């Protein structure tokens, strides 16, 4: 369900003056934000414990999240008994001369493209859950540990890791 | 009396002395000259003859005619015995010593031999395609290759014109004779004289500074004489030029030159063609072609010949390792050339367009991504702000 639709006429006109060109891009733009609802929060501290990276600071009246270091894994969302933590997940896509912005909830499935992978192992070094390991046939994902946070897909320099969203 | 005696004495004395003086010279006059008058020459070594026609040209009484002989498979001199005056010119002028008259042939063999010349041959290095046809046909090996260009040794050349016939390019071997030299020298003097008496008419101004073709220059100095500026014949350079065009007028070999000269082939109706089903694509022909007549097709990646530039020198034909090049009529060669050329042109046009579009597309993509990121971030900020505001208002 599209959240917003923006026409790209100006940019296309800049390069293809008046030509009828239909532009679609494979690349997606993903932006996330994490918000703690101060009304619901009771400062129980469960989210601080649940965070695998320790980026949540237990302050009053409600905890603060270091947004620069957060990987939006969703552990705090699951841990919160009052559903006070929310991750807003926006996805921008260029389809047929329009920028369509979707609001999506969570990643559903991890897609790994071995052909694109250059074995730089940036994903393995940065995975907050240690769910990535190396085998002869490229890298493997331990799906029991993986929380589909999408951080590896964001880091991957060659776009070998992709996610299917709900 | 005394005077009579005196006269008698003088008379006898003179006669007496003269008798002694003449005795020797008279005897020398009786020795026959070394011309074998009324003895016609004979063709002694017909197998050596190169059919150059030097004997025919040298005969003052036109007694020699070059006639084709079946058993030797070439032209040999036939001597009209009745017309021959036995001067021996033909024996002396023969470069390969075919003819014999008395023992004149043996005598001339011992002499430092030089063919008397009426015409001279020079190779135009700007037109020469370095195919080596002239070197192959020269009967006396007067043409040498110095690793860069072919040159004719003037002393050894016998003027048989075979190189001119064999050369594929029109006017690449120039001929000049005494008559041309004389005419040009006269013209040179005329100009100089007119300049001296200040009557020189101003001619047309040539558009550029002329250059000197080194291989054509015979260093006659005509150009230096007429030039109002300065020409350095040591380095073959025009130092100072007023663009009067006099040097071009007086040069006997056309070594002073302006503008480009194009190579024109002598053969028009036939042309080489590359058979594409035999060609292995080694591109040796492409490399050896010195006139740039061979292009590589985008489509088939095989070479093809441009008949309008090709001079039919046959270098590619000789160098081809699989004998894929053959001689056909120009029409079919031209047809193939046009087909390939149009195809090439089309391909290059399309690829150029595609290049431009893809370049634009890449720029567009980066711009679009930047735009999308900005917009998505804006939207996200808006949502978060709304949420926070709602929270704030609820809290209040």
PDB file of N, CA, C and O in Angstrom, chain A residues 22-95:
ATOM      1  N   UNK A  22      10.423   5.803 -19.943  1.00  0.00           N
ATOM      2  CA  UNK A  22       9.847   5.202 -18.749  1.00  0.00           C
ATOM      3  C   UNK A  22      10.979   4.691 -17.884  1.00  0.00           C
ATOM      4  O   UNK A  22      11.797   3.887 -18.325  1.00  0.00           O
ATOM      5  N   UNK A  23      11.075   5.239 -16.708  1.00  0.00           N
ATOM      6  CA  UNK A  23      12.201   4.901 -15.847  1.00  0.00           C
ATOM      7  C   UNK A  23      11.721   4.106 -14.650  1.00  0.00           C
ATOM      8  O   UNK A  23      10.774   4.487 -13.971  1.00  0.00           O
ATOM      9  N   UNK A  24      12.380   2.975 -14.432  1.00  0.00           N
ATOM     10  CA  UNK A  24      12.157   2.205 -13.211  1.00  0.00           C
ATOM     11  C   UNK A  24      13.523   1.805 -12.693  1.00  0.00           C
ATOM     12  O   UNK A  24      14.429   1.560 -13.472  1.00  0.00           O
ATOM     13  N   UNK A  25      13.663   1.779 -11.383  1.00  0.00           N
ATOM     14  CA  UNK A  25      14.958   1.419 -10.816  1.00  0.00           C
ATOM     15  C   UNK A  25      14.822   0.184  -9.961  1.00  0.00           C
ATOM     16  O   UNK A  25      13.818  -0.015  -9.272  1.00  0.00           O
ATOM     17  N   UNK A  26      15.863  -0.640 -10.020  1.00  0.00           N
ATOM     18  CA  UNK A  26      15.900  -1.824  -9.168  1.00  0.00           C
ATOM     19  C   UNK A  26      16.204  -1.435  -7.721  1.00  0.00           C
ATOM     20  O   UNK A  26      15.725  -2.064  -6.794  1.00  0.00           O
ATOM     21  N   UNK A  27      17.036  -0.394  -7.601  1.00  0.00           N
ATOM     22  CA  UNK A  27      17.525  -0.020  -6.272  1.00  0.00           C
ATOM     23  C   UNK A  27      16.382   0.531  -5.412  1.00  0.00           C
ATOM     24  O   UNK A  27      15.531   1.263  -5.886  1.00  0.00           O
ATOM     25  N   UNK A  28      16.414   0.134  -4.150  1.00  0.00           N
ATOM     26  CA  UNK A  28      15.412   0.639  -3.216  1.00  0.00           C
ATOM     27  C   UNK A  28      16.099   1.552  -2.227  1.00  0.00           C
ATOM     28  O   UNK A  28      17.295   1.415  -1.960  1.00  0.00           O
ATOM     29  N   UNK A  29      15.330   2.473  -1.719  1.00  0.00           N
ATOM     30  CA  UNK A  29      15.844   3.342  -0.664  1.00  0.00           C
ATOM     31  C   UNK A  29      15.103   2.982   0.624  1.00  0.00           C
ATOM     32  O   UNK A  29      13.882   2.999   0.667  1.00  0.00           O
ATOM     33  N   UNK A  30      15.870   2.576   1.618  1.00  0.00           N
ATOM     34  CA  UNK A  30      15.255   2.144   2.883  1.00  0.00           C
ATOM     35  C   UNK A  30      15.670   3.112   3.985  1.00  0.00           C
ATOM     36  O   UNK A  30      16.851   3.418   4.129  1.00  0.00           O
ATOM     37  N   UNK A  31      14.688   3.613   4.682  1.00  0.00           N
ATOM     38  CA  UNK A  31      14.997   4.484   5.822  1.00  0.00           C
ATOM     39  C   UNK A  31      14.175   3.995   7.015  1.00  0.00           C
ATOM     40  O   UNK A  31      12.997   3.650   6.900  1.00  0.00           O
ATOM     41  N   UNK A  32      14.838   3.983   8.156  1.00  0.00           N
ATOM     42  CA  UNK A  32      14.156   3.491   9.361  1.00  0.00           C
ATOM     43  C   UNK A  32      14.297   4.505  10.481  1.00  0.00           C
ATOM     44  O   UNK A  32      15.254   5.290  10.512  1.00  0.00           O
ATOM     45  N   UNK A  33      13.351   4.427  11.378  1.00  0.00           N
ATOM     46  CA  UNK A  33      13.427   5.292  12.551  1.00  0.00           C
ATOM     47  C   UNK A  33      12.826   4.519  13.721  1.00  0.00           C
ATOM     48  O   UNK A  33      11.880   3.739  13.543  1.00  0.00           O
ATOM     49  N   UNK A  34      13.362   4.716  14.878  1.00  0.00           N
ATOM     50  CA  UNK A  34      12.835   4.009  16.066  1.00  0.00           C
ATOM     51  C   UNK A  34      12.310   5.050  17.064  1.00  0.00           C
ATOM     52  O   UNK A  34      12.958   6.060  17.312  1.00  0.00           O
ATOM     53  N   UNK A  35      11.107   4.799  17.489  1.00  0.00           N
ATOM     54  CA  UNK A  35      10.442   5.775  18.370  1.00  0.00           C
ATOM     55  C   UNK A  35       9.937   5.040  19.625  1.00  0.00           C
ATOM     56  O   UNK A  35       9.402   3.941  19.527  1.00  0.00           O
ATOM     57  N   UNK A  36      10.153   5.676  20.760  1.00  0.00           N
ATOM     58  CA  UNK A  36       9.572   5.129  21.995  1.00  0.00           C
ATOM     59  C   UNK A  36       8.401   6.023  22.384  1.00  0.00           C
ATOM     60  O   UNK A  36       8.548   7.244  22.520  1.00  0.00           O
ATOM     61  N   UNK A  37       7.265   5.386  22.500  1.00  0.00           N
ATOM     62  CA  UNK A  37       6.058   6.132  22.872  1.00  0.00           C
ATOM     63  C   UNK A  37       6.143   6.465  24.362  1.00  0.00           C
ATOM     64  O   UNK A  37       6.075   5.586  25.222  1.00  0.00           O
ATOM     65  N   UNK A  38       6.331   7.761  24.682  1.00  0.00           N
ATOM     66  CA  UNK A  38       6.556   8.099  26.104  1.00  0.00           C
ATOM     67  C   UNK A  38       5.319   7.887  26.966  1.00  0.00           C
ATOM     68  O   UNK A  38       5.414   7.729  28.180  1.00  0.00           O
ATOM     69  N   UNK A  39       4.163   7.851  26.280  1.00  0.00           N
ATOM     70  CA  UNK A  39       2.940   7.700  27.079  1.00  0.00           C
ATOM     71  C   UNK A  39       2.785   6.278  27.621  1.00  0.00           C
ATOM     72  O   UNK A  39       2.351   6.065  28.744  1.00  0.00           O
ATOM     73  N   UNK A  40       3.181   5.333  26.733  1.00  0.00           N
ATOM     74  CA  UNK A  40       2.998   3.951  27.122  1.00  0.00           C
ATOM     75  C   UNK A  40       4.140   3.439  27.995  1.00  0.00           C
ATOM     76  O   UNK A  40       3.964   2.517  28.783  1.00  0.00           O
ATOM     77  N   UNK A  41       5.309   3.987  27.790  1.00  0.00           N
ATOM     78  CA  UNK A  41       6.503   3.453  28.449  1.00  0.00           C
ATOM     79  C   UNK A  41       6.374   3.570  29.973  1.00  0.00           C
ATOM     80  O   UNK A  41       5.940   4.597  30.492  1.00  0.00           O
ATOM     81  N   UNK A  42       6.794   2.448  30.615  1.00  0.00           N
ATOM     82  CA  UNK A  42       6.739   2.460  32.081  1.00  0.00           C
ATOM     83  C   UNK A  42       8.141   2.383  32.675  1.00  0.00           C
ATOM     84  O   UNK A  42       8.288   2.146  33.874  1.00  0.00           O
ATOM     85  N   UNK A  43       9.138   2.508  31.796  1.00  0.00           N
ATOM     86  CA  UNK A  43      10.545   2.463  32.237  1.00  0.00           C
ATOM     87  C   UNK A  43      10.861   1.173  32.970  1.00  0.00           C
ATOM     88  O   UNK A  43      11.493   1.165  34.022  1.00  0.00           O
ATOM     89  N   UNK A  44      10.408   0.068  32.377  1.00  0.00           N
ATOM     90  CA  UNK A  44      10.671  -1.221  33.020  1.00  0.00           C
ATOM     91  C   UNK A  44      12.096  -1.690  32.803  1.00  0.00           C
ATOM     92  O   UNK A  44      12.631  -2.497  33.564  1.00  0.00           O
ATOM     93  N   UNK A  45      12.757  -1.194  31.706  1.00  0.00           N
ATOM     94  CA  UNK A  45      14.168  -1.552  31.467  1.00  0.00           C
ATOM     95  C   UNK A  45      14.342  -2.846  30.731  1.00  0.00           C
ATOM     96  O   UNK A  45      15.475  -3.307  30.558  1.00  0.00           O
ATOM     97  N   UNK A  46      13.270  -3.463  30.245  1.00  0.00           N
ATOM     98  CA  UNK A  46      13.416  -4.729  29.518  1.00  0.00           C
ATOM     99  C   UNK A  46      14.120  -4.518  28.171  1.00  0.00           C
ATOM    100  O   UNK A  46      14.906  -5.347  27.729  1.00  0.00           O
ATOM    101  N   UNK A  47      13.797  -3.406  27.555  1.00  0.00           N
ATOM    102  CA  UNK A  47      14.409  -3.134  26.247  1.00  0.00           C
ATOM    103  C   UNK A  47      15.918  -2.938  26.365  1.00  0.00           C
ATOM    104  O   UNK A  47      16.686  -3.351  25.515  1.00  0.00           O
ATOM    105  N   UNK A  48      16.347  -2.346  27.479  1.00  0.00           N
ATOM    106  CA  UNK A  48      17.778  -2.131  27.702  1.00  0.00           C
ATOM    107  C   UNK A  48      18.493  -3.463  27.785  1.00  0.00           C
ATOM    108  O   UNK A  48      19.585  -3.652  27.245  1.00  0.00           O
ATOM    109  N   UNK A  49      17.842  -4.406  28.439  1.00  0.00           N
ATOM    110  CA  UNK A  49      18.435  -5.737  28.565  1.00  0.00           C
ATOM    111  C   UNK A  49      18.416  -6.485  27.244  1.00  0.00           C
ATOM    112  O   UNK A  49      19.331  -7.228  26.908  1.00  0.00           O
ATOM    113  N   UNK A  50      17.315  -6.284  26.503  1.00  0.00           N
ATOM    114  CA  UNK A  50      17.145  -7.050  25.268  1.00  0.00           C
ATOM    115  C   UNK A  50      18.075  -6.605  24.147  1.00  0.00           C
ATOM    116  O   UNK A  50      18.407  -7.391  23.264  1.00  0.00           O
ATOM    117  N   UNK A  51      18.507  -5.359  24.163  1.00  0.00           N
ATOM    118  CA  UNK A  51      19.275  -4.832  23.026  1.00  0.00           C
ATOM    119  C   UNK A  51      20.606  -5.577  22.885  1.00  0.00           C
ATOM    120  O   UNK A  51      21.407  -5.593  23.828  1.00  0.00           O
ATOM    121  N   UNK A  52      20.860  -6.190  21.758  1.00  0.00           N
ATOM    122  CA  UNK A  52      22.119  -6.958  21.599  1.00  0.00           C
ATOM    123  C   UNK A  52      23.346  -6.060  21.458  1.00  0.00           C
ATOM    124  O   UNK A  52      24.458  -6.503  21.673  1.00  0.00           O
ATOM    125  N   UNK A  53      23.141  -4.811  21.109  1.00  0.00           N
ATOM    126  CA  UNK A  53      24.285  -3.913  20.918  1.00  0.00           C
ATOM    127  C   UNK A  53      24.475  -2.966  22.097  1.00  0.00           C
ATOM    128  O   UNK A  53      25.466  -2.252  22.159  1.00  0.00           O
ATOM    129  N   UNK A  54      23.498  -2.955  22.986  1.00  0.00           N
ATOM    130  CA  UNK A  54      23.604  -2.057  24.147  1.00  0.00           C
ATOM    131  C   UNK A  54      23.553  -0.605  23.789  1.00  0.00           C
ATOM    132  O   UNK A  54      24.330   0.207  24.299  1.00  0.00           O
ATOM    133  N   UNK A  55      22.651  -0.258  22.871  1.00  0.00           N
ATOM    134  CA  UNK A  55      22.589   1.152  22.466  1.00  0.00           C
ATOM    135  C   UNK A  55      21.477   1.897  23.186  1.00  0.00           C
ATOM    136  O   UNK A  55      21.325   3.099  23.024  1.00  0.00           O
ATOM    137  N   UNK A  56      20.697   1.159  23.983  1.00  0.00           N
ATOM    138  CA  UNK A  56      19.619   1.824  24.706  1.00  0.00           C
ATOM    139  C   UNK A  56      20.103   2.178  26.111  1.00  0.00           C
ATOM    140  O   UNK A  56      20.642   1.351  26.824  1.00  0.00           O
ATOM    141  N   UNK A  57      19.911   3.426  26.438  1.00  0.00           N
ATOM    142  CA  UNK A  57      20.391   3.946  27.707  1.00  0.00           C
ATOM    143  C   UNK A  57      19.184   4.115  28.631  1.00  0.00           C
ATOM    144  O   UNK A  57      18.173   4.696  28.242  1.00  0.00           O
ATOM    145  N   UNK A  58      19.305   3.575  29.831  1.00  0.00           N
ATOM    146  CA  UNK A  58      18.144   3.661  30.732  1.00  0.00           C
ATOM    147  C   UNK A  58      18.161   5.004  31.458  1.00  0.00           C
ATOM    148  O   UNK A  58      18.849   5.198  32.437  1.00  0.00           O
ATOM    149  N   UNK A  59      17.428   5.925  30.903  1.00  0.00           N
ATOM    150  CA  UNK A  59      17.336   7.253  31.531  1.00  0.00           C
ATOM    151  C   UNK A  59      15.884   7.521  31.895  1.00  0.00           C
ATOM    152  O   UNK A  59      14.998   6.782  31.475  1.00  0.00           O
ATOM    153  N   UNK A  60      15.662   8.538  32.636  1.00  0.00           N
ATOM    154  CA  UNK A  60      14.296   8.928  33.024  1.00  0.00           C
ATOM    155  C   UNK A  60      13.870  10.096  32.150  1.00  0.00           C
ATOM    156  O   UNK A  60      14.725  10.885  31.746  1.00  0.00           O
ATOM    157  N   UNK A  61      12.619  10.281  31.849  1.00  0.00           N
ATOM    158  CA  UNK A  61      11.508   9.407  32.266  1.00  0.00           C
ATOM    159  C   UNK A  61      11.406   8.131  31.438  1.00  0.00           C
ATOM    160  O   UNK A  61      10.834   7.155  31.892  1.00  0.00           O
ATOM    161  N   UNK A  62      11.967   8.105  30.224  1.00  0.00           N
ATOM    162  CA  UNK A  62      11.938   6.840  29.479  1.00  0.00           C
ATOM    163  C   UNK A  62      13.291   6.659  28.770  1.00  0.00           C
ATOM    164  O   UNK A  62      14.029   7.631  28.560  1.00  0.00           O
ATOM    165  N   UNK A  63      13.633   5.438  28.387  1.00  0.00           N
ATOM    166  CA  UNK A  63      14.983   5.174  27.839  1.00  0.00           C
ATOM    167  C   UNK A  63      15.247   5.917  26.521  1.00  0.00           C
ATOM    168  O   UNK A  63      14.331   6.205  25.748  1.00  0.00           O
ATOM    169  N   UNK A  64      16.511   6.202  26.308  1.00  0.00           N
ATOM    170  CA  UNK A  64      16.917   6.880  25.074  1.00  0.00           C
ATOM    171  C   UNK A  64      17.719   5.907  24.206  1.00  0.00           C
ATOM    172  O   UNK A  64      18.518   5.126  24.705  1.00  0.00           O
ATOM    173  N   UNK A  65      17.513   6.041  22.894  1.00  0.00           N
ATOM    174  CA  UNK A  65      18.196   5.136  21.962  1.00  0.00           C
ATOM    175  C   UNK A  65      19.230   5.928  21.161  1.00  0.00           C
ATOM    176  O   UNK A  65      18.939   6.988  20.626  1.00  0.00           O
ATOM    177  N   UNK A  66      20.437   5.375  21.123  1.00  0.00           N
ATOM    178  CA  UNK A  66      21.488   5.992  20.298  1.00  0.00           C
ATOM    179  C   UNK A  66      21.213   5.610  18.837  1.00  0.00           C
ATOM    180  O   UNK A  66      21.504   4.502  18.398  1.00  0.00           O
ATOM    181  N   UNK A  67      20.641   6.555  18.092  1.00  0.00           N
ATOM    182  CA  UNK A  67      20.138   6.240  16.750  1.00  0.00           C
ATOM    183  C   UNK A  67      21.281   5.909  15.773  1.00  0.00           C
ATOM    184  O   UNK A  67      21.131   5.114  14.861  1.00  0.00           O
ATOM    185  N   UNK A  68      22.447   6.498  15.990  1.00  0.00           N
ATOM    186  CA  UNK A  68      23.556   6.268  15.067  1.00  0.00           C
ATOM    187  C   UNK A  68      24.039   4.825  15.092  1.00  0.00           C
ATOM    188  O   UNK A  68      24.466   4.288  14.077  1.00  0.00           O
ATOM    189  N   UNK A  69      23.981   4.212  16.265  1.00  0.00           N
ATOM    190  CA  UNK A  69      24.507   2.856  16.378  1.00  0.00           C
ATOM    191  C   UNK A  69      23.446   1.784  16.231  1.00  0.00           C
ATOM    192  O   UNK A  69      23.761   0.625  16.017  1.00  0.00           O
ATOM    193  N   UNK A  70      22.173   2.169  16.347  1.00  0.00           N
ATOM    194  CA  UNK A  70      21.077   1.196  16.288  1.00  0.00           C
ATOM    195  C   UNK A  70      20.991   0.558  14.911  1.00  0.00           C
ATOM    196  O   UNK A  70      21.169   1.248  13.906  1.00  0.00           O
ATOM    197  N   UNK A  71      20.770  -0.745  14.872  1.00  0.00           N
ATOM    198  CA  UNK A  71      20.645  -1.444  13.592  1.00  0.00           C
ATOM    199  C   UNK A  71      19.197  -1.845  13.311  1.00  0.00           C
ATOM    200  O   UNK A  71      18.939  -2.569  12.362  1.00  0.00           O
ATOM    201  N   UNK A  72      18.291  -1.420  14.128  1.00  0.00           N
ATOM    202  CA  UNK A  72      16.850  -1.671  13.946  1.00  0.00           C
ATOM    203  C   UNK A  72      16.555  -3.162  13.838  1.00  0.00           C
ATOM    204  O   UNK A  72      15.903  -3.622  12.916  1.00  0.00           O
ATOM    205  N   UNK A  73      17.078  -3.915  14.797  1.00  0.00           N
ATOM    206  CA  UNK A  73      16.897  -5.359  14.715  1.00  0.00           C
ATOM    207  C   UNK A  73      15.519  -5.772  15.231  1.00  0.00           C
ATOM    208  O   UNK A  73      14.997  -6.807  14.870  1.00  0.00           O
ATOM    209  N   UNK A  74      14.925  -4.984  16.070  1.00  0.00           N
ATOM    210  CA  UNK A  74      13.568  -5.288  16.505  1.00  0.00           C
ATOM    211  C   UNK A  74      13.489  -6.102  17.784  1.00  0.00           C
ATOM    212  O   UNK A  74      12.398  -6.520  18.181  1.00  0.00           O
ATOM    213  N   UNK A  75      14.645  -6.330  18.428  1.00  0.00           N
ATOM    214  CA  UNK A  75      14.628  -7.096  19.668  1.00  0.00           C
ATOM    215  C   UNK A  75      13.876  -6.343  20.773  1.00  0.00           C
ATOM    216  O   UNK A  75      13.099  -6.934  21.515  1.00  0.00           O
ATOM    217  N   UNK A  76      14.064  -5.045  20.815  1.00  0.00           N
ATOM    218  CA  UNK A  76      13.400  -4.236  21.837  1.00  0.00           C
ATOM    219  C   UNK A  76      11.887  -4.205  21.602  1.00  0.00           C
ATOM    220  O   UNK A  76      11.096  -4.225  22.551  1.00  0.00           O
ATOM    221  N   UNK A  77      11.513  -4.197  20.300  1.00  0.00           N
ATOM    222  CA  UNK A  77      10.082  -4.178  19.988  1.00  0.00           C
ATOM    223  C   UNK A  77       9.416  -5.447  20.508  1.00  0.00           C
ATOM    224  O   UNK A  77       8.323  -5.413  21.077  1.00  0.00           O
ATOM    225  N   UNK A  78      10.143  -6.563  20.305  1.00  0.00           N
ATOM    226  CA  UNK A  78       9.577  -7.822  20.791  1.00  0.00           C
ATOM    227  C   UNK A  78       9.564  -7.904  22.308  1.00  0.00           C
ATOM    228  O   UNK A  78       8.663  -8.470  22.907  1.00  0.00           O
ATOM    229  N   UNK A  79      10.611  -7.301  22.915  1.00  0.00           N
ATOM    230  CA  UNK A  79      10.750  -7.424  24.370  1.00  0.00           C
ATOM    231  C   UNK A  79       9.757  -6.548  25.135  1.00  0.00           C
ATOM    232  O   UNK A  79       9.340  -6.874  26.242  1.00  0.00           O
ATOM    233  N   UNK A  80       9.341  -5.429  24.507  1.00  0.00           N
ATOM    234  CA  UNK A  80       8.512  -4.462  25.233  1.00  0.00           C
ATOM    235  C   UNK A  80       7.132  -5.053  25.551  1.00  0.00           C
ATOM    236  O   UNK A  80       6.409  -5.475  24.649  1.00  0.00           O
ATOM    237  N   UNK A  81       6.764  -5.127  26.818  1.00  0.00           N
ATOM    238  CA  UNK A  81       5.464  -5.707  27.166  1.00  0.00           C
ATOM    239  C   UNK A  81       4.290  -4.790  26.833  1.00  0.00           C
ATOM    240  O   UNK A  81       3.157  -5.258  26.732  1.00  0.00           O
ATOM    241  N   UNK A  82       4.568  -3.529  26.631  1.00  0.00           N
ATOM    242  CA  UNK A  82       3.465  -2.571  26.437  1.00  0.00           C
ATOM    243  C   UNK A  82       3.373  -2.047  25.002  1.00  0.00           C
ATOM    244  O   UNK A  82       2.627  -1.129  24.716  1.00  0.00           O
ATOM    245  N   UNK A  83       4.215  -2.628  24.115  1.00  0.00           N
ATOM    246  CA  UNK A  83       4.272  -2.191  22.705  1.00  0.00           C
ATOM    247  C   UNK A  83       4.505  -0.685  22.586  1.00  0.00           C
ATOM    248  O   UNK A  83       3.885   0.010  21.810  1.00  0.00           O
ATOM    249  N   UNK A  84       5.436  -0.229  23.417  1.00  0.00           N
ATOM    250  CA  UNK A  84       5.711   1.209  23.378  1.00  0.00           C
ATOM    251  C   UNK A  84       6.787   1.551  22.349  1.00  0.00           C
ATOM    252  O   UNK A  84       6.902   2.685  21.906  1.00  0.00           O
ATOM    253  N   UNK A  85       7.606   0.564  21.984  1.00  0.00           N
ATOM    254  CA  UNK A  85       8.685   0.839  21.017  1.00  0.00           C
ATOM    255  C   UNK A  85       8.167   0.514  19.608  1.00  0.00           C
ATOM    256  O   UNK A  85       7.551  -0.529  19.392  1.00  0.00           O
ATOM    257  N   UNK A  86       8.403   1.424  18.710  1.00  0.00           N
ATOM    258  CA  UNK A  86       7.935   1.198  17.351  1.00  0.00           C
ATOM    259  C   UNK A  86       9.042   1.550  16.353  1.00  0.00           C
ATOM    260  O   UNK A  86       9.735   2.553  16.514  1.00  0.00           O
ATOM    261  N   UNK A  87       9.204   0.677  15.371  1.00  0.00           N
ATOM    262  CA  UNK A  87      10.167   0.973  14.300  1.00  0.00           C
ATOM    263  C   UNK A  87       9.360   1.380  13.074  1.00  0.00           C
ATOM    264  O   UNK A  87       8.532   0.607  12.571  1.00  0.00           O
ATOM    265  N   UNK A  88       9.606   2.596  12.600  1.00  0.00           N
ATOM    266  CA  UNK A  88       8.948   3.042  11.363  1.00  0.00           C
ATOM    267  C   UNK A  88       9.903   2.749  10.220  1.00  0.00           C
ATOM    268  O   UNK A  88      11.067   3.147  10.213  1.00  0.00           O
ATOM    269  N   UNK A  89       9.425   2.063   9.227  1.00  0.00           N
ATOM    270  CA  UNK A  89      10.245   1.481   8.181  1.00  0.00           C
ATOM    271  C   UNK A  89       9.670   1.960   6.856  1.00  0.00           C
ATOM    272  O   UNK A  89       8.591   1.553   6.464  1.00  0.00           O
ATOM    273  N   UNK A  90      10.399   2.869   6.176  1.00  0.00           N
ATOM    274  CA  UNK A  90       9.892   3.390   4.908  1.00  0.00           C
ATOM    275  C   UNK A  90      10.753   2.872   3.758  1.00  0.00           C
ATOM    276  O   UNK A  90      11.982   2.776   3.859  1.00  0.00           O
ATOM    277  N   UNK A  91      10.113   2.565   2.636  1.00  0.00           N
ATOM    278  CA  UNK A  91      10.807   2.004   1.497  1.00  0.00           C
ATOM    279  C   UNK A  91      10.452   2.831   0.255  1.00  0.00           C
ATOM    280  O   UNK A  91       9.278   2.950  -0.094  1.00  0.00           O
ATOM    281  N   UNK A  92      11.459   3.427  -0.359  1.00  0.00           N
ATOM    282  CA  UNK A  92      11.201   4.214  -1.575  1.00  0.00           C
ATOM    283  C   UNK A  92      11.619   3.439  -2.807  1.00  0.00           C
ATOM    284  O   UNK A  92      12.675   2.821  -2.840  1.00  0.00           O
ATOM    285  N   UNK A  93      10.766   3.482  -3.833  1.00  0.00           N
ATOM    286  CA  UNK A  93      11.059   2.730  -5.041  1.00  0.00           C
ATOM    287  C   UNK A  93      10.651   3.566  -6.238  1.00  0.00           C
ATOM    288  O   UNK A  93       9.630   4.259  -6.202  1.00  0.00           O
ATOM    289  N   UNK A  94      11.475   3.516  -7.309  1.00  0.00           N
ATOM    290  CA  UNK A  94      11.125   4.244  -8.519  1.00  0.00           C
ATOM    291  C   UNK A  94      10.475   3.269  -9.493  1.00  0.00           C
ATOM    292  O   UNK A  94      11.099   2.328  -9.958  1.00  0.00           O
ATOM    293  N   UNK A  95       9.185   3.470  -9.738  1.00  0.00           N
ATOM    294  CA  UNK A  95       8.447   2.610 -10.662  1.00  0.00           C
ATOM    295  C   UNK A  95       7.717   3.491 -11.666  1.00  0.00           C
ATOM    296  O   UNK A  95       6.929   4.352 -11.284  1.00  0.00           O
TER     297      UNK A  95
END
